[in-house]
mmCIF file with all atom_site columns, C-alpha atoms and ligand atoms in Angstrom:
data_model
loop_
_atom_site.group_PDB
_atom_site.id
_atom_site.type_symbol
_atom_site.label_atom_id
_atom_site.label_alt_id
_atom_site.label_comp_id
_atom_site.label_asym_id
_atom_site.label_entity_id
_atom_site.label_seq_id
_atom_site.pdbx_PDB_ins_code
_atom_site.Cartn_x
_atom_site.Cartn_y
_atom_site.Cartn_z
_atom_site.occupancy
_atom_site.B_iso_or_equiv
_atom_site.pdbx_formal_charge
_atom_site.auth_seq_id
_atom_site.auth_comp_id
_atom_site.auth_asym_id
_atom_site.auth_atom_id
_atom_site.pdbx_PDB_model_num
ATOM   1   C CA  . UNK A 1 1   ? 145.976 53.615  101.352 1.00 50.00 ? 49  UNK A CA  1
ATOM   2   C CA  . UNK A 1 2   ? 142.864 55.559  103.032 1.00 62.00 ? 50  UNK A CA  1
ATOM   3   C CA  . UNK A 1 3   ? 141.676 58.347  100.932 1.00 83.00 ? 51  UNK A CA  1
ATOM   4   C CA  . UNK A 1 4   ? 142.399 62.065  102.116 1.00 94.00 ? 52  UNK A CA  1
ATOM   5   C CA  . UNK A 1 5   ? 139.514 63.438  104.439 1.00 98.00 ? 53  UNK A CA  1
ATOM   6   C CA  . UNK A 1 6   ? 137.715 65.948  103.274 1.00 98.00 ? 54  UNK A CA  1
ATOM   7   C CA  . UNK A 1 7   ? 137.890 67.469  106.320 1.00 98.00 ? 55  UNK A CA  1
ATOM   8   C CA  . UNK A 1 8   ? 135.475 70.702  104.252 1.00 98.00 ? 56  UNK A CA  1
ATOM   9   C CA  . UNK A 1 9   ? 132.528 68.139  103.974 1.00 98.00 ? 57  UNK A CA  1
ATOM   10  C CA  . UNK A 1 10  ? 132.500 67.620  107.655 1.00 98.00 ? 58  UNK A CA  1
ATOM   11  C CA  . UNK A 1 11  ? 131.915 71.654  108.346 1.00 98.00 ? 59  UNK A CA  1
ATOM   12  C CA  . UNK A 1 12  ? 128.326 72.072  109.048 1.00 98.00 ? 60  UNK A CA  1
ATOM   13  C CA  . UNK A 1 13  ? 126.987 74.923  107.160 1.00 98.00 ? 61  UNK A CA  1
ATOM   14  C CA  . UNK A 1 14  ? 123.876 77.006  108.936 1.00 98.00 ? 62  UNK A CA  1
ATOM   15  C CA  . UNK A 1 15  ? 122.359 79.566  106.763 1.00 97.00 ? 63  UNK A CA  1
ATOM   16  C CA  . UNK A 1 16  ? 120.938 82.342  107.932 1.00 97.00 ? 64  UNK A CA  1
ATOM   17  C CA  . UNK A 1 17  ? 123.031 82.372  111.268 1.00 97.00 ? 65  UNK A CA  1
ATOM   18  C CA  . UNK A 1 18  ? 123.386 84.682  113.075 1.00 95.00 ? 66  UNK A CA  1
ATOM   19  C CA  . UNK A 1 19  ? 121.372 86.958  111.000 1.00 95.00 ? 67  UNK A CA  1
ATOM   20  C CA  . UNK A 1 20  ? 119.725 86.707  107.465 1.00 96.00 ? 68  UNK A CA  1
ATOM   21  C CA  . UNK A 1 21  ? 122.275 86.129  104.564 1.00 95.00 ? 69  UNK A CA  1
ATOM   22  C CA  . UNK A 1 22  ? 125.094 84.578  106.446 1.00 95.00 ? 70  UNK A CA  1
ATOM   23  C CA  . UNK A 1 23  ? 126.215 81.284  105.823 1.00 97.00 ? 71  UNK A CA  1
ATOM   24  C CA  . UNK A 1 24  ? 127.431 80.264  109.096 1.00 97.00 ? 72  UNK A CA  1
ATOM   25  C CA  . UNK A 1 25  ? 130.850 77.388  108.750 1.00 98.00 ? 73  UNK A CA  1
ATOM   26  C CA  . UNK A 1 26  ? 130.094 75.509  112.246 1.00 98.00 ? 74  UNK A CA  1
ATOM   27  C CA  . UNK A 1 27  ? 133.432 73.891  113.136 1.00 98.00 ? 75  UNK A CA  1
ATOM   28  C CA  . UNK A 1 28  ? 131.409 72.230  116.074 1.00 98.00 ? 76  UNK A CA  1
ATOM   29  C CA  . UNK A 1 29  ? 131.272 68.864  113.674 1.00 98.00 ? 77  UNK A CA  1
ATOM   30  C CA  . UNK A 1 30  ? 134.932 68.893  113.219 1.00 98.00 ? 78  UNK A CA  1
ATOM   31  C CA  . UNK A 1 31  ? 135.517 69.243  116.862 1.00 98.00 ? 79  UNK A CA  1
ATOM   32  C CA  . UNK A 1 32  ? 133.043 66.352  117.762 1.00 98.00 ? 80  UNK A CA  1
ATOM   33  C CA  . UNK A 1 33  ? 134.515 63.486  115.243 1.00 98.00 ? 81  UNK A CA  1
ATOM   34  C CA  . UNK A 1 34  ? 137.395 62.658  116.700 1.00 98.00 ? 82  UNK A CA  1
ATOM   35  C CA  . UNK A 1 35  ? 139.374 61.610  113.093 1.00 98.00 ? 83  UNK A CA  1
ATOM   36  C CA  . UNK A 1 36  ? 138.404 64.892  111.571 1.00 98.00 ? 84  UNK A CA  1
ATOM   37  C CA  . UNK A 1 37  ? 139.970 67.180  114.640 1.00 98.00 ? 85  UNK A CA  1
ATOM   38  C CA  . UNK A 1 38  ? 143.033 65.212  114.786 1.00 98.00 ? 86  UNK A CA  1
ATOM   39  C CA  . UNK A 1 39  ? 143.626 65.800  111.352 1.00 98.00 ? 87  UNK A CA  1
ATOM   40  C CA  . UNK A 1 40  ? 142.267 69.420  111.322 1.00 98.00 ? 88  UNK A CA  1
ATOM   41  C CA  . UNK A 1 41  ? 144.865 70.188  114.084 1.00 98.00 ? 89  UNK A CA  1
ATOM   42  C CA  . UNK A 1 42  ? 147.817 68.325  112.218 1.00 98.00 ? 90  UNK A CA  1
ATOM   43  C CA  . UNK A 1 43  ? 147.111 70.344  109.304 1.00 98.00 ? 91  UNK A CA  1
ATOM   44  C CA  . UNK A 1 44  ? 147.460 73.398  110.862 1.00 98.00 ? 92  UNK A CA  1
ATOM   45  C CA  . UNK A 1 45  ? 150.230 72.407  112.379 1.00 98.00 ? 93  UNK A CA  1
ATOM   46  C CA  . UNK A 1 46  ? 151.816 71.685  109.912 1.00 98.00 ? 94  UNK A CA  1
ATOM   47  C CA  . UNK A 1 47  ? 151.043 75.859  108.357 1.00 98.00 ? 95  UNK A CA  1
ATOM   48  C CA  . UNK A 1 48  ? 151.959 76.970  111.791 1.00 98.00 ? 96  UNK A CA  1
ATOM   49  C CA  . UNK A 1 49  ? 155.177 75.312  111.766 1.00 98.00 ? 97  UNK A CA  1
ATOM   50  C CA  . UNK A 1 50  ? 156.065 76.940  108.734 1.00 97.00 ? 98  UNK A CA  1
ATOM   51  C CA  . UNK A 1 51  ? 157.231 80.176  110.489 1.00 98.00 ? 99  UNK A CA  1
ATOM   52  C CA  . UNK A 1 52  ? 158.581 78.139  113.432 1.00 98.00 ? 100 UNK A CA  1
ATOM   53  C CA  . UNK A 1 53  ? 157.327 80.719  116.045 1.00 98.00 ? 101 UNK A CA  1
ATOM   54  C CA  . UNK A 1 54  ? 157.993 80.553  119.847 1.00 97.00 ? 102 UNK A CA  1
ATOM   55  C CA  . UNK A 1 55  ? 154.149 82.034  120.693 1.00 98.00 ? 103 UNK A CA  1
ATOM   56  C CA  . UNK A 1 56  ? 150.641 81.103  119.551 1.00 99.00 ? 104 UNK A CA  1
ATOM   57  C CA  . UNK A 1 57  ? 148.113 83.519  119.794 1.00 99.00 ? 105 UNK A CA  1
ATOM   58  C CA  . UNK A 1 58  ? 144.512 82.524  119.691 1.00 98.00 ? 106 UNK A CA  1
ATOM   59  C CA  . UNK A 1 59  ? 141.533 84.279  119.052 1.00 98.00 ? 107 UNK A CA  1
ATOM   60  C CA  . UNK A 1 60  ? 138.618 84.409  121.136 1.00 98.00 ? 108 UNK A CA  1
ATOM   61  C CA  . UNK A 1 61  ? 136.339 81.856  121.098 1.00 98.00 ? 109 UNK A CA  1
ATOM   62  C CA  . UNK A 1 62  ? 136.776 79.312  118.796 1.00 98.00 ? 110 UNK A CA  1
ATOM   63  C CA  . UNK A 1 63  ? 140.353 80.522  117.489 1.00 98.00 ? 111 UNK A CA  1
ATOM   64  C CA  . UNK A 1 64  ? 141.415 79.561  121.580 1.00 98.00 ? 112 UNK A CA  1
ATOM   65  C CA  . UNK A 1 65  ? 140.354 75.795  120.742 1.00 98.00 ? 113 UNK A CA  1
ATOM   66  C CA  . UNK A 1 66  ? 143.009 75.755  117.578 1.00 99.00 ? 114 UNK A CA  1
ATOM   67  C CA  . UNK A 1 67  ? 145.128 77.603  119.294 1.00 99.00 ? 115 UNK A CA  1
ATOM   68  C CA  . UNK A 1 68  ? 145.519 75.713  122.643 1.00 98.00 ? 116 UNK A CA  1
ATOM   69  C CA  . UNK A 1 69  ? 145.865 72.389  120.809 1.00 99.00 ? 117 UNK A CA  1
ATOM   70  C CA  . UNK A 1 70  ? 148.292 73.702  118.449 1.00 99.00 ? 118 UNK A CA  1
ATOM   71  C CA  . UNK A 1 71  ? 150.157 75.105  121.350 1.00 98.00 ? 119 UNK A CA  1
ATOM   72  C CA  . UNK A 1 72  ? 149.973 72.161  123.302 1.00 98.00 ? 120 UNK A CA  1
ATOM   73  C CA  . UNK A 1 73  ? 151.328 69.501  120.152 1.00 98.00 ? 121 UNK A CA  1
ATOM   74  C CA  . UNK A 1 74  ? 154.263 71.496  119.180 1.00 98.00 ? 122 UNK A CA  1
ATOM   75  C CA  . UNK A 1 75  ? 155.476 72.789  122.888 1.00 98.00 ? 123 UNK A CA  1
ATOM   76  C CA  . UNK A 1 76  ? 154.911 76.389  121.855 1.00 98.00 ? 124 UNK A CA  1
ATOM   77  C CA  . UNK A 1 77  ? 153.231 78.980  124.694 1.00 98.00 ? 125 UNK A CA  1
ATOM   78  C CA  . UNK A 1 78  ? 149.629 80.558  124.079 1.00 98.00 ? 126 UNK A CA  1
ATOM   79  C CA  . UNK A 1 79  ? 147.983 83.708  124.470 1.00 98.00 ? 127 UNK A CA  1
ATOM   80  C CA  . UNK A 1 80  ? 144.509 84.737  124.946 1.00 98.00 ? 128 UNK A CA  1
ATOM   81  C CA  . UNK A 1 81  ? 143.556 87.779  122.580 1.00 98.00 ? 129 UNK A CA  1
ATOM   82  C CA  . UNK A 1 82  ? 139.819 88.212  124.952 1.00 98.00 ? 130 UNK A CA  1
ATOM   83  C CA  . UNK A 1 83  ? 137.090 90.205  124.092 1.00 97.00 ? 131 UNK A CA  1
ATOM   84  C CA  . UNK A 1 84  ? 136.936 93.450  126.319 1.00 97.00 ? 132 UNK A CA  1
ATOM   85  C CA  . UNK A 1 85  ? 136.504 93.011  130.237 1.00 96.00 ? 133 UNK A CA  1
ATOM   86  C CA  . UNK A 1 86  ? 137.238 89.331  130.215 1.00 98.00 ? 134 UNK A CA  1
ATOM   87  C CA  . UNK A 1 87  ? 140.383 89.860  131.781 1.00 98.00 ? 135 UNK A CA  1
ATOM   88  C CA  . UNK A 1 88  ? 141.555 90.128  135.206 1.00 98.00 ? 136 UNK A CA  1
ATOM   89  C CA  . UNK A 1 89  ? 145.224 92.897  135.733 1.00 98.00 ? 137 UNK A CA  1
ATOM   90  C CA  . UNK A 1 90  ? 146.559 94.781  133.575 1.00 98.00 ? 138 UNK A CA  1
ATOM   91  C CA  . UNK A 1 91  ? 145.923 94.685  130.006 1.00 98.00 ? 139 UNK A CA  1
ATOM   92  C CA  . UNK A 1 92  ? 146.674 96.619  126.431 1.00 98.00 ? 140 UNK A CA  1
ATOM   93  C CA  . UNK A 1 93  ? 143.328 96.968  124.027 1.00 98.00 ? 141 UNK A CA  1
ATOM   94  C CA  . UNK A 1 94  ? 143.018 97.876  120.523 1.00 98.00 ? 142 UNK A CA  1
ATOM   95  C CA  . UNK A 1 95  ? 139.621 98.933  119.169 1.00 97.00 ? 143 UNK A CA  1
ATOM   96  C CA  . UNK A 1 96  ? 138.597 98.728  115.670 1.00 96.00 ? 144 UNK A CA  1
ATOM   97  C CA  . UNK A 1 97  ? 135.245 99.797  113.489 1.00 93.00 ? 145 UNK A CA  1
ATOM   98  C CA  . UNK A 1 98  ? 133.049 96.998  112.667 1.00 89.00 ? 146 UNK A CA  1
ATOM   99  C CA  . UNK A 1 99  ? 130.174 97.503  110.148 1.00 81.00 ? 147 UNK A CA  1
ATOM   100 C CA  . UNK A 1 100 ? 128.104 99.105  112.975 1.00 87.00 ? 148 UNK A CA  1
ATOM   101 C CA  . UNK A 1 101 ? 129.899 100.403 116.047 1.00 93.00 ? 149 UNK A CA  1
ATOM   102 C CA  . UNK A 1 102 ? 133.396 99.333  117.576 1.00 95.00 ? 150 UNK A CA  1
ATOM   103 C CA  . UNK A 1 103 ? 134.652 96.585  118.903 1.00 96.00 ? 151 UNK A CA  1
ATOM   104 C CA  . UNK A 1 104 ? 137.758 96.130  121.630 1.00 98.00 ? 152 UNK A CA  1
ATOM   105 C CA  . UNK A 1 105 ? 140.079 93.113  121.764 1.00 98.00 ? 153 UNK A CA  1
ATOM   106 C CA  . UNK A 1 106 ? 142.298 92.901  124.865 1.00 98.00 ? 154 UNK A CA  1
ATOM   107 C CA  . UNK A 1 107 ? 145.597 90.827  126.094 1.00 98.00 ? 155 UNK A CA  1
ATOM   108 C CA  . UNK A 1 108 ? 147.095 90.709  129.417 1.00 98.00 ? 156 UNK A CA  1
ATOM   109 C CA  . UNK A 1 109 ? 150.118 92.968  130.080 1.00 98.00 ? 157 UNK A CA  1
ATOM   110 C CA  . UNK A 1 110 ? 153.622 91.178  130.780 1.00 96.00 ? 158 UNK A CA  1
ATOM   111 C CA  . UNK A 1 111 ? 153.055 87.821  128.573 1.00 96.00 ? 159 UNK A CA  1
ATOM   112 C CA  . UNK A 1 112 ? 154.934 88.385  125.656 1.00 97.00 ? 160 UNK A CA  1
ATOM   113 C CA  . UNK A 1 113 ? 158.633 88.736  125.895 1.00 97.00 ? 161 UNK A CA  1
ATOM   114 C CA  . UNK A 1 114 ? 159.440 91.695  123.257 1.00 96.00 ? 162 UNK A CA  1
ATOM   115 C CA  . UNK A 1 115 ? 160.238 90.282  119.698 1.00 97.00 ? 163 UNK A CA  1
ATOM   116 C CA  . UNK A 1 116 ? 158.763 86.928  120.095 1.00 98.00 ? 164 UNK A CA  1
ATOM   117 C CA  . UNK A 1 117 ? 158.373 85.215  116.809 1.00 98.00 ? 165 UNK A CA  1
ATOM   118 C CA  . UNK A 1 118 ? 154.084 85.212  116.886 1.00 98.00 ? 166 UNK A CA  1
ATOM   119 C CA  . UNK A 1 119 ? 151.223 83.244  114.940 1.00 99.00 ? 167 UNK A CA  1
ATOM   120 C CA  . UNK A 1 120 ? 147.873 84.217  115.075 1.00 99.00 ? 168 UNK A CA  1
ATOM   121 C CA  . UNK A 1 121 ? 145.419 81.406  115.028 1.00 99.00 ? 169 UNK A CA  1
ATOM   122 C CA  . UNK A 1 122 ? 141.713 81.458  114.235 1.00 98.00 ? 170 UNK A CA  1
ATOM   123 C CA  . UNK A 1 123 ? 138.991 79.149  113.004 1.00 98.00 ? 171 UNK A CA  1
ATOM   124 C CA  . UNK A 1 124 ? 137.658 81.532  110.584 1.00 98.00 ? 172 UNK A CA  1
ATOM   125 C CA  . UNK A 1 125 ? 138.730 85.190  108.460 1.00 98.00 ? 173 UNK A CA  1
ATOM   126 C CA  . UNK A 1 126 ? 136.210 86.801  106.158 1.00 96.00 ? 174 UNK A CA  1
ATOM   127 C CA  . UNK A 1 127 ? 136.687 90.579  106.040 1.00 95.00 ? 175 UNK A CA  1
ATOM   128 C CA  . UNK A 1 128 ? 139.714 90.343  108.313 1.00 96.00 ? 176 UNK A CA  1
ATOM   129 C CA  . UNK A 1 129 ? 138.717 92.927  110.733 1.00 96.00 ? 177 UNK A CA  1
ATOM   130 C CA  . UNK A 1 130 ? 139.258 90.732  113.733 1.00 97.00 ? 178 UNK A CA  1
ATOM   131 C CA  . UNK A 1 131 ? 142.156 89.472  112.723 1.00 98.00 ? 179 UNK A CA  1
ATOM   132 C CA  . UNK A 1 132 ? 143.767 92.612  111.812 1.00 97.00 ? 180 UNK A CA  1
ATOM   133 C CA  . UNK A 1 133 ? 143.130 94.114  114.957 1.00 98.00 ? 181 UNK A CA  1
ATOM   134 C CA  . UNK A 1 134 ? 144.347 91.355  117.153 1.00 98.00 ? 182 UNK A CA  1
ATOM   135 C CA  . UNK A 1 135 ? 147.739 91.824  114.799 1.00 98.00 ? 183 UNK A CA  1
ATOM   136 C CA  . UNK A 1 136 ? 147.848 95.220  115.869 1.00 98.00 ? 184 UNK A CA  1
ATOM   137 C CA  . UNK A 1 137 ? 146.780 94.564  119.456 1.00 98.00 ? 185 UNK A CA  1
ATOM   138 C CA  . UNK A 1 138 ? 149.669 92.203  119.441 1.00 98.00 ? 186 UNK A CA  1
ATOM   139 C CA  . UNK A 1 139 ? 152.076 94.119  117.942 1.00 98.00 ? 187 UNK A CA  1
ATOM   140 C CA  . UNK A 1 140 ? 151.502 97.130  120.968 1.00 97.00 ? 188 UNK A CA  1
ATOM   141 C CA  . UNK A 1 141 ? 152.428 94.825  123.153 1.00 97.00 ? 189 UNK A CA  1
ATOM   142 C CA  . UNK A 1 142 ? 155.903 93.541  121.696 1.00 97.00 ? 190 UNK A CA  1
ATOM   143 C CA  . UNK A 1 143 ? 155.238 90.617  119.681 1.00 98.00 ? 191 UNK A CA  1
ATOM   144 C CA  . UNK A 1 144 ? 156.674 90.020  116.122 1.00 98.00 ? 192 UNK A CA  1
ATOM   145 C CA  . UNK A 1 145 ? 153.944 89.207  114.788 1.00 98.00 ? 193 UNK A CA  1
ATOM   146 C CA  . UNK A 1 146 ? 155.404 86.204  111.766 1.00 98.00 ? 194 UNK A CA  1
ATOM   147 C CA  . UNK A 1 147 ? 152.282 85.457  110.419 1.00 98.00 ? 195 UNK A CA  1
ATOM   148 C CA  . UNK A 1 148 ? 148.609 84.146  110.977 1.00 99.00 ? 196 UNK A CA  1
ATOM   149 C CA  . UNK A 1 149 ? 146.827 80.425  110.302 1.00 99.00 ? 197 UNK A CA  1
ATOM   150 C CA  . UNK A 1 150 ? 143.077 80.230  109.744 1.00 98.00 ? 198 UNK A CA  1
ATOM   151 C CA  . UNK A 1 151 ? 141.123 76.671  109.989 1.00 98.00 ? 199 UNK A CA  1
ATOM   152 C CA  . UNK A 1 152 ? 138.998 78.439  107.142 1.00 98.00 ? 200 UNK A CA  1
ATOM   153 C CA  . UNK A 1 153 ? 139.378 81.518  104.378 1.00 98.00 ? 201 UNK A CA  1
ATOM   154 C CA  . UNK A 1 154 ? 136.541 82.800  102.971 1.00 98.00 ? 202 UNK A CA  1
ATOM   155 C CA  . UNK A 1 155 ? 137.504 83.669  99.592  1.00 97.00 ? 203 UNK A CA  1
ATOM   156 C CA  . UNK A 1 156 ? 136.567 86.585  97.809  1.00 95.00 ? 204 UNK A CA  1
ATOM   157 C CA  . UNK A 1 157 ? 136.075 89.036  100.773 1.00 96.00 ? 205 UNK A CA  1
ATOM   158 C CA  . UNK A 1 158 ? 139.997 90.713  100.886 1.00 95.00 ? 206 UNK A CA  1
ATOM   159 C CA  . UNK A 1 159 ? 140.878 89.258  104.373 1.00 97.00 ? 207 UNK A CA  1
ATOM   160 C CA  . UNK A 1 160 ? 143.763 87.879  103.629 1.00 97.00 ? 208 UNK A CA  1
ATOM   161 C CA  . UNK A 1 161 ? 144.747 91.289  101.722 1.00 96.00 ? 209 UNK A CA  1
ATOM   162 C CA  . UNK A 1 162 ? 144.179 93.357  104.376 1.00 92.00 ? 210 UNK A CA  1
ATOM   163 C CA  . UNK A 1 163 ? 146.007 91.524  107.145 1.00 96.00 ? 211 UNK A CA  1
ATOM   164 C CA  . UNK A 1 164 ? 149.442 92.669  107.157 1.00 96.00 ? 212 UNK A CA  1
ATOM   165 C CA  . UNK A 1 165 ? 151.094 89.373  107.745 1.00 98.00 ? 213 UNK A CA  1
ATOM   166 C CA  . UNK A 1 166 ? 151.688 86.391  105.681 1.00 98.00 ? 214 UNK A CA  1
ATOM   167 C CA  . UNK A 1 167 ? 148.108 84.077  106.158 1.00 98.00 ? 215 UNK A CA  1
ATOM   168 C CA  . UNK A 1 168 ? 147.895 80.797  105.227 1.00 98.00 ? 216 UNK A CA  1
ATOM   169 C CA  . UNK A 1 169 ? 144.750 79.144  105.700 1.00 98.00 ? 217 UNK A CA  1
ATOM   170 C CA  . UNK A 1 170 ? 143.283 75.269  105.852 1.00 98.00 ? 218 UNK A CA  1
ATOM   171 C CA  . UNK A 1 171 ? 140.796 75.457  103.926 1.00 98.00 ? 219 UNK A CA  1
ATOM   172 C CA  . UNK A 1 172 ? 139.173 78.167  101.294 1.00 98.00 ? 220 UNK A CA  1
ATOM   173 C CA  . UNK A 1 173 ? 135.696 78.000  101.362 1.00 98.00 ? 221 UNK A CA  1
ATOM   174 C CA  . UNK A 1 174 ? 132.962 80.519  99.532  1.00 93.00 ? 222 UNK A CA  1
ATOM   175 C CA  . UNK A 1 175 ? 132.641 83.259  101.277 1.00 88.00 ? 223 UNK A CA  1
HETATM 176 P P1  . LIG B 2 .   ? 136.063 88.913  110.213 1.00 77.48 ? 158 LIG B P1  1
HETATM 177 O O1  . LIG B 2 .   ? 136.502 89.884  111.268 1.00 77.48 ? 158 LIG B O1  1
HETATM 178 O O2  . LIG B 2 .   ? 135.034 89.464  109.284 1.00 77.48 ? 158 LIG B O2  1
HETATM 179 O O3  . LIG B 2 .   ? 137.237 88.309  109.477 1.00 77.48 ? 158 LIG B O3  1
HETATM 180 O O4  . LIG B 2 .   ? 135.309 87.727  110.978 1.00 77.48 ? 158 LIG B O4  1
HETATM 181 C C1  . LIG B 2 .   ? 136.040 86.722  111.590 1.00 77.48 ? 158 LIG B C1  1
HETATM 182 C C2  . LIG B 2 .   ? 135.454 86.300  112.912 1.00 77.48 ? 158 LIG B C2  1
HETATM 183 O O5  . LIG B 2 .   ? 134.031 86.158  112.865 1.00 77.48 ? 158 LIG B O5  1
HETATM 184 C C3  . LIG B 2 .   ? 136.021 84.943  113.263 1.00 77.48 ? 158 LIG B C3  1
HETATM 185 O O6  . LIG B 2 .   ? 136.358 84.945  114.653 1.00 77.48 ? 158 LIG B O6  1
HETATM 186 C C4  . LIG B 2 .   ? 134.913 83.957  112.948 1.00 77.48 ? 158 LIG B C4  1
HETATM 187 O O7  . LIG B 2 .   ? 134.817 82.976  113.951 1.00 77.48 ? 158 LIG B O7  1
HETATM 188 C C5  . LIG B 2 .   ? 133.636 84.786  112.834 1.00 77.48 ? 158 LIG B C5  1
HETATM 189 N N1  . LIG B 2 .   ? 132.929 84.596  111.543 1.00 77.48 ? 158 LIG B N1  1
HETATM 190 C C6  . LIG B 2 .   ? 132.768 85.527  110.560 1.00 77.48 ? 158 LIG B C6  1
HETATM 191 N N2  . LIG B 2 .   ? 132.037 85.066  109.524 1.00 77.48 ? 158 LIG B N2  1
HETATM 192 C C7  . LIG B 2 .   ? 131.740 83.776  109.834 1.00 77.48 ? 158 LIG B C7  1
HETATM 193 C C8  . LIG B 2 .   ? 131.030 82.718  109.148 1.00 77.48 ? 158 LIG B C8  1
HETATM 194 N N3  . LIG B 2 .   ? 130.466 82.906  107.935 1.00 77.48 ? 158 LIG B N3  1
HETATM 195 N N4  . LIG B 2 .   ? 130.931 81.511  109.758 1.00 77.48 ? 158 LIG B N4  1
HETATM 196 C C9  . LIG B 2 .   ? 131.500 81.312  110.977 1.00 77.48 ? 158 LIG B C9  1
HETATM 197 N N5  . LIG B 2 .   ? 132.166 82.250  111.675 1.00 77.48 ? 158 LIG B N5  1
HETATM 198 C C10 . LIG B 2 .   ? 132.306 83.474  111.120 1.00 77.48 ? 158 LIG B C10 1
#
């Protein structure tokens, strides 16, 4: 039998990105290698279908690229939580504080039929901030919001804690 793939050694990590201190997790490795990204997106599957929801909501940018494959394996719709003015129509926003300003997350009005059983999907939660807000965002417009999947958890910086819903996460990696 093959060993396990570590599919945490194939994350590239860029310090310093974007800005001094940061370890940056580039998921752009996993994505490129095909065995690794088949087996990253059956492993989330496999959290998502834990809450057996009817909706998959991804995160923009690189929480779309879980989410759409996700989506598309297990027959489940997809919606795009967008960054402000990306858009087009009606939409509901949610702003939130970041550690310097505000930030707005939109989604398109009409998409989700009221109550449907929701998982967020990112690549990545550290402080949570994002995440928490697109739970909010989602829950103004209808969704019951079941719980939220992350490719990676940083560990040690409460955003797990401060989410709201049940998270389960792929990997937990130093944060
Ligand atoms: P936060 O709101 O602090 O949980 O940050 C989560 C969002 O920022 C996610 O959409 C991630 O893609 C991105 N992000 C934050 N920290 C990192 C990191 N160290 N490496 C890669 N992406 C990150």
């Amino acid at each position: 039998m093959s060993a396990r793939l570590d599919l945490a050694a194939v994350v590239r990590r860029v310090p310093n990105f974007p800005k001094p201190g940061i370890l940056f997790y580039d998921i752009s490795t996993v994505l490129a290698d095909p065995v690794a990204w088949r087996a990253a997106v059956d492993r989330m599957d496999r959290l998502v279908d834990h809450w057996q929801p009817d909706l998959l909501a991804g995160i923009e940018s690189r929480g779309f690229l879980f989410a759409a494959a996700l989506a598309y394996r297990a027959g489940r719709g997809l919606v795009m939580v967008r960054k402000v003015g990306k858009l087009p129509g009606a939409v509901v926003s949610h702003s939130y504080d970041l550690e310097y300003g505000s930030d707005t997350l939109q989604v398109s009005e009409g998409l989700v039929p009221p109550g449907s059983r929701t998982v967020l999907v990112d690549d990545l939660i550290a402080t949570g901030g994002t995440a928490r807000a697109a739970v909010s965002l989602l829950g103004k417009v209808g969704a019951d919001v079941v719980g939220a999947a992350f490719f990676i958890e940083l560990e040690g910086l409460g955003g797990v804690e401060r989410l709201g819903v049940p998270a389960r996460s792929l990997l937990k990696l130093e944060g």
